[in-house]
Short mmCIF file of C-alpha atoms in Angstrom, two decimals:
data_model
loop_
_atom_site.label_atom_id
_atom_site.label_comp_id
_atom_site.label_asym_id
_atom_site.label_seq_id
_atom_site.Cartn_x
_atom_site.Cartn_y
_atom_site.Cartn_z
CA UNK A 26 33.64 32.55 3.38
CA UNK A 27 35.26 31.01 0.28
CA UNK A 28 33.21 30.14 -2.52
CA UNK A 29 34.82 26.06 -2.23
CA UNK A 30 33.84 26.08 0.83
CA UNK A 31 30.43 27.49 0.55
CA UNK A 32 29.99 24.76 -1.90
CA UNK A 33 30.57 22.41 0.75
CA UNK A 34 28.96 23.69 3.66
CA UNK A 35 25.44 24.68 2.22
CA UNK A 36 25.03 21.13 0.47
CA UNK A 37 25.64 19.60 3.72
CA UNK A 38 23.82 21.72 5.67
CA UNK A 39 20.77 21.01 3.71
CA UNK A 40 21.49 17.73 4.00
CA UNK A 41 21.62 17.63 7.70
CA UNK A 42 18.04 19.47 7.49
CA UNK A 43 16.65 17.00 5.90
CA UNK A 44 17.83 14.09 8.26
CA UNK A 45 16.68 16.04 11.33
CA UNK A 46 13.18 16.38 9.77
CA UNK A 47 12.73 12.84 8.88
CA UNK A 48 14.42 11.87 12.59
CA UNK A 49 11.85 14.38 13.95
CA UNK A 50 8.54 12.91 12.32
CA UNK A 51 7.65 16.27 10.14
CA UNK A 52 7.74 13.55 6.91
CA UNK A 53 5.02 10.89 6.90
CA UNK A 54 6.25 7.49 8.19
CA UNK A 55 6.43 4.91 5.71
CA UNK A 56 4.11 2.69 4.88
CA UNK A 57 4.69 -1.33 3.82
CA UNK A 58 1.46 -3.04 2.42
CA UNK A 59 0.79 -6.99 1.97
CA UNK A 60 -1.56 -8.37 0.00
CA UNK A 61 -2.17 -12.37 0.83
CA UNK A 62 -3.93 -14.84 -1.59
CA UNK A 63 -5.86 -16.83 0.42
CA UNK A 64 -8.62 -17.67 -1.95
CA UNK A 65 -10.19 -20.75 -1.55
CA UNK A 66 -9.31 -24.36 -3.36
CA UNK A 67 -5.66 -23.04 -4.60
CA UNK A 68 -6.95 -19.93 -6.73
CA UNK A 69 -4.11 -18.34 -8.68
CA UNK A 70 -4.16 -14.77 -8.30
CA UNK A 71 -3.82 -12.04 -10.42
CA UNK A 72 -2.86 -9.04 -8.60
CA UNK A 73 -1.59 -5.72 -10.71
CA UNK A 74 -1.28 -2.53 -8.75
CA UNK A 75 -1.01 1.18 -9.45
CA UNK A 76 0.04 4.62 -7.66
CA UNK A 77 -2.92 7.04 -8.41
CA UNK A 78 -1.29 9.82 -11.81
CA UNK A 79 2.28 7.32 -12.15
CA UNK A 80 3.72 4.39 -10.74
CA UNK A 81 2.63 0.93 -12.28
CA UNK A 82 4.05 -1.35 -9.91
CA UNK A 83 3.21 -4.38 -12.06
CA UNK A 84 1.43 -7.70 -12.45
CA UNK A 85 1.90 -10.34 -10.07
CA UNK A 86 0.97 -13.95 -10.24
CA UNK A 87 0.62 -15.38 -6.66
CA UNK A 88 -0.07 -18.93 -6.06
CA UNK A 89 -2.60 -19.89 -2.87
CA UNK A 90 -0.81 -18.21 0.47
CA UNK A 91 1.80 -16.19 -1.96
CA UNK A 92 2.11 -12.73 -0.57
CA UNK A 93 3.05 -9.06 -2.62
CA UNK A 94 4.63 -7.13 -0.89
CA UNK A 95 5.74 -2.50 -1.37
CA UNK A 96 6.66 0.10 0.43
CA UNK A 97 6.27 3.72 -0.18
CA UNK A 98 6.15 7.12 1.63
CA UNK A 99 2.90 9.10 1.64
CA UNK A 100 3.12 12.71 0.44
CA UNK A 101 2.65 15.48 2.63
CA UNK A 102 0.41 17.43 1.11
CA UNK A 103 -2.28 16.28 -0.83
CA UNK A 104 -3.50 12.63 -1.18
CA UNK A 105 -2.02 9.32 -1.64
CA UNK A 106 -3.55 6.25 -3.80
CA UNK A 107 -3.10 2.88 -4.26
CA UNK A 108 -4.92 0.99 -6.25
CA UNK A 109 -5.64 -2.96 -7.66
CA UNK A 110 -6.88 -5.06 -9.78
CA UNK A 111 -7.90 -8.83 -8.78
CA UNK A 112 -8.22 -11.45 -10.65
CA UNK A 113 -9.26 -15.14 -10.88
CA UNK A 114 -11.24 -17.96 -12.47
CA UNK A 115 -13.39 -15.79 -14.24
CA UNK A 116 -13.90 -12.76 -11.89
CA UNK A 117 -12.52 -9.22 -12.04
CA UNK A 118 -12.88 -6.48 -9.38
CA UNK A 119 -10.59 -4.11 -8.04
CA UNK A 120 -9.92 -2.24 -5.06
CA UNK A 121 -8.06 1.08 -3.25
CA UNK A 122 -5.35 -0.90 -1.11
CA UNK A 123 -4.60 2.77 0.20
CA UNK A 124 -5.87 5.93 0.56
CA UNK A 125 -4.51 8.43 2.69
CA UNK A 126 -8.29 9.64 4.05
CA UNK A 127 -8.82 6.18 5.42
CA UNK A 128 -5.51 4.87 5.86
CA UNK A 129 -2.96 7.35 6.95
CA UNK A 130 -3.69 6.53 11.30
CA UNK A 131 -4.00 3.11 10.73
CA UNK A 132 -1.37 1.86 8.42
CA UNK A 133 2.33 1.35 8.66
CA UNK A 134 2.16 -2.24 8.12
CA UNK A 135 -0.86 -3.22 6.29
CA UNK A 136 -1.71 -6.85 5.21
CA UNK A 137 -4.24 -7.55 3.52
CA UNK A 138 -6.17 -10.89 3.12
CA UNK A 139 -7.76 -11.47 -0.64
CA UNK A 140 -11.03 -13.87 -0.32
CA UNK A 141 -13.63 -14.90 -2.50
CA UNK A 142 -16.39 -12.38 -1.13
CA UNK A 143 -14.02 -9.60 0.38
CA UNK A 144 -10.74 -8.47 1.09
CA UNK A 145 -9.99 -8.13 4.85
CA UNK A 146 -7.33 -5.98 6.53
CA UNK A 147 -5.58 -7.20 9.80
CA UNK A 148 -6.59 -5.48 12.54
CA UNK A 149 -3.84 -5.07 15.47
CA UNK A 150 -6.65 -4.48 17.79
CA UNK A 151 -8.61 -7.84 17.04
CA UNK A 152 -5.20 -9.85 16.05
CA UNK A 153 -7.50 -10.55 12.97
CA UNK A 154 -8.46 -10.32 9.23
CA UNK A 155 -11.44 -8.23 10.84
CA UNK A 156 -11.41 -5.00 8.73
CA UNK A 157 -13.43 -6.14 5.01
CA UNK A 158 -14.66 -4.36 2.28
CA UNK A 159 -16.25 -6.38 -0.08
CA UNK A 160 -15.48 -5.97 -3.78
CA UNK A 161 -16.63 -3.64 -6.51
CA UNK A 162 -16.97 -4.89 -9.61
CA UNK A 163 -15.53 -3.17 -12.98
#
């Protein structure tokens, strides 16, 4: 085989490799998170999220019912962290919107509602905002 078209075989070859493992489920499946201010008497919430070791993904500014929105792919090895910080009228607290222990079976599309005494995740099963953790404080 020629050298040109080694070039062009092995680059596509790999490429074709790595579409037939994503078609074929070996790569976690993406996962898109929602987080929903529903805080009571039209809060404003400040919302400012971070990948565990790297990606700040910014503050946010929601008004009541304003929704954030990401997606992102979990790694395959090892673990897999989001995490925020909340804030309004005079309260802190933050919170792990994802971790790939609890998360991994249960989300692909996670929304999340942000209350006063909890945030609550929607449960398919319940076709609620059944699934709350209440906050920890920093």
């Amino acid at each position: 085989m020629s050298a040109a078209l080694v070039r062009i075989v092995v680059p596509l070859s790999l490429l074709a490799l790595l579409v037939a493992v994503t078609e074929a489920g070996l790569l976690p499946h993406k996962v898109h998170e929602v987080v929903i201010n529903n805080l009571p008497d039209n809060k404003t919430l400040i919302l400012h999220c971070y990948k565990r070791k790297g990606k700040d993904l910014g503050v946010t500014v929601l008004r009541s019912g304003a929704t954030f929105e990401f997606t992102f792919r979990p790694r395959l090895i090892g673990s897999t962290k989001y995490y925020c910080s909340f804030q309004w009228r005079g309260v802190f607290y933050w919170f792990d919107l994802y971790t790939k222990h609890r998360d991994h079976k249960k989300c692909k599309n996670c929304s999340w509602s942000v209350r006063e005494e909890a945030i609550c995740r929607f449960n398919y099963n319940t076709h609620a905002f059944s699934d709350c953790y209440y906050w920890k404080k920093i």
